[in-house]
Coordinates of C-alpha atoms in Angstrom, one line a residue:
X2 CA 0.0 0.0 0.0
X3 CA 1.3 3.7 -0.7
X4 CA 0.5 6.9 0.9
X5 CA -0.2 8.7 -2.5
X6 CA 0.4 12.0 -2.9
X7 CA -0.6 14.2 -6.1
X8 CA 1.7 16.6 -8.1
X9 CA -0.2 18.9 -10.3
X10 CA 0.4 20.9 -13.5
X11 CA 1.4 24.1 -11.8
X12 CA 3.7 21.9 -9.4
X13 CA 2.1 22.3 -6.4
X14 CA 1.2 18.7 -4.3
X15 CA -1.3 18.0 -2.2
X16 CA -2.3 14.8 0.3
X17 CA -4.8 13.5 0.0
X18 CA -5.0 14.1 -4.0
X19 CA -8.2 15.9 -5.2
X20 CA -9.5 15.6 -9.6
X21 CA -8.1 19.3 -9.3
X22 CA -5.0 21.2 -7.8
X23 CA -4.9 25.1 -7.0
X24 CA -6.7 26.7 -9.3
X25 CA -7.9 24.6 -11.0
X26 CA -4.2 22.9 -11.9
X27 CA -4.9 19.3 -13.5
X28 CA -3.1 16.3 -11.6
X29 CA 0.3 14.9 -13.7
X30 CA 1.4 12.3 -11.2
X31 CA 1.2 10.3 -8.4
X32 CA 4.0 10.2 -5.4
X33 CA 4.1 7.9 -2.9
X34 CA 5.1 9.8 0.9
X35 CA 5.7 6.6 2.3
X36 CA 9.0 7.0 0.8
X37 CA 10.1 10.0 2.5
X38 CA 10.8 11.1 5.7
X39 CA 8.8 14.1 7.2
X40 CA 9.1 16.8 10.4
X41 CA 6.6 17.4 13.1
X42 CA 5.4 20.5 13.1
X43 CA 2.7 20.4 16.0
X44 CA 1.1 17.2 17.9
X45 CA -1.3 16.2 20.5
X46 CA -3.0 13.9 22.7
X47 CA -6.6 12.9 22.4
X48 CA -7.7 11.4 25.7
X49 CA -11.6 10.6 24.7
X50 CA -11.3 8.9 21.6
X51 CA -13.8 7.4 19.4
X52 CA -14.7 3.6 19.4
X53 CA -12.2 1.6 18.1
X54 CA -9.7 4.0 18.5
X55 CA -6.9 3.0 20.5
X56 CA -6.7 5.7 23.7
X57 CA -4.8 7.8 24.2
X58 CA -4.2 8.6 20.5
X59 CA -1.2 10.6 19.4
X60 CA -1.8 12.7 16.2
X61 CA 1.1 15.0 14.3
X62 CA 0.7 17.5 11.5
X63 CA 3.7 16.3 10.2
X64 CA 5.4 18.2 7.1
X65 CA 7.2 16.5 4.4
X66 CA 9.7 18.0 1.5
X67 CA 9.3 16.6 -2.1
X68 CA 11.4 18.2 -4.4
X69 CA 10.9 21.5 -2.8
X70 CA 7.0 21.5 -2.3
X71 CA 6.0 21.4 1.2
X72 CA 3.3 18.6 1.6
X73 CA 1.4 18.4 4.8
X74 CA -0.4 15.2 6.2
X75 CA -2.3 14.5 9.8
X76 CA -2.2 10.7 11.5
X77 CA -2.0 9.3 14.5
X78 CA 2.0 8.5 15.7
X79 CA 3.2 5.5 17.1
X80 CA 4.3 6.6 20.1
X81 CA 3.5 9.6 22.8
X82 CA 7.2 10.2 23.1
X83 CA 6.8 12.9 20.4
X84 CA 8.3 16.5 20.0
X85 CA 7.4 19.6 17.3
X86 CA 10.7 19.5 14.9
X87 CA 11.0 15.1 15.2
X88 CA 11.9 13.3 12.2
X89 CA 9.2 10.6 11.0
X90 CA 8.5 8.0 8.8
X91 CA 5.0 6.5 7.8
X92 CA 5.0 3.2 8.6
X93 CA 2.0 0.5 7.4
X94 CA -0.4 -0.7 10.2
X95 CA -2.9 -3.2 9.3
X96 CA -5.7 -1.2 11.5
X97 CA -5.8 2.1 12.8
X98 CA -8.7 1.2 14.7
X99 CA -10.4 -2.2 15.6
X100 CA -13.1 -2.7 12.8
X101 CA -15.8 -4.1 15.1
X102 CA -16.6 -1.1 17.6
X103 CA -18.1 0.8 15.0
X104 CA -21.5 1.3 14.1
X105 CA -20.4 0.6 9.9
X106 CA -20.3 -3.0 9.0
X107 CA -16.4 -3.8 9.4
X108 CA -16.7 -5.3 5.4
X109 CA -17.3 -2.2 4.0
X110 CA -14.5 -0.3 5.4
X111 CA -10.7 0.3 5.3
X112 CA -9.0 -0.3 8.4
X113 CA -5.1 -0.4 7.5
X114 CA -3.4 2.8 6.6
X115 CA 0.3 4.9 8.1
X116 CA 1.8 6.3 11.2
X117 CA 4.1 8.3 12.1
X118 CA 7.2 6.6 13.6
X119 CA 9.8 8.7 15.1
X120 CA 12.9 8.0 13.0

């Protein structure tokens, strides 16, 4: 699985991708964050969590530089020893929360996706 990115026509990226960029920009191509490392630029600690979700829960803004384009993403981190300015890698979990607690049927969702592991 890859954490995909889009580049656009006027060069700007964005995560997640949208069918259009800034202004309307058209997308050109796909890149996959999972290969780069990014920095923390603020966290916290949600204490009341919703079902399923593992509590606490550490989330980042963490900030990532492709080819000069800043790209920002949100996601829980893998550990609550976490400062602003740590270096992280998305890392694969099979779930982010446990598929059951939920009121959706567990089928019909996807439960795997990244955090942010302190590097």
């Amino acid at each position: 699985m890859s954490m995909d990115a889009t580049r656009y026509e006027d060069g700007s990226i964005s995560y997640p991708g949208h069918p259009r960029g800034p202004n309307g920009a058209e997308p050109v191509e796909t890149i996959d964050l999972s290969e780069y490392t990014a920095e923390v630029v603020t966290w916290t600690t949600s204490t009341a969590t919703p079902p399923g979700v593992r509590e606490p829960n550490t989330l980042a803004i963490v900030e990532f530089d492709v080819d000069g384009e800043s790209v920002r993403a949100i996601g829980q981190v893998t550990t609550d020893d976490v400062e602003t300015g740590d270096e992280v890698e998305p890392v694969h979990v099979e779930e982010l929360r446990e598929p059951g607690a939920g009121i959706r049927e567990p089928e019909s969702q996807e439960w795997d996706g990244y955090r942010f592991e302190p590097v």
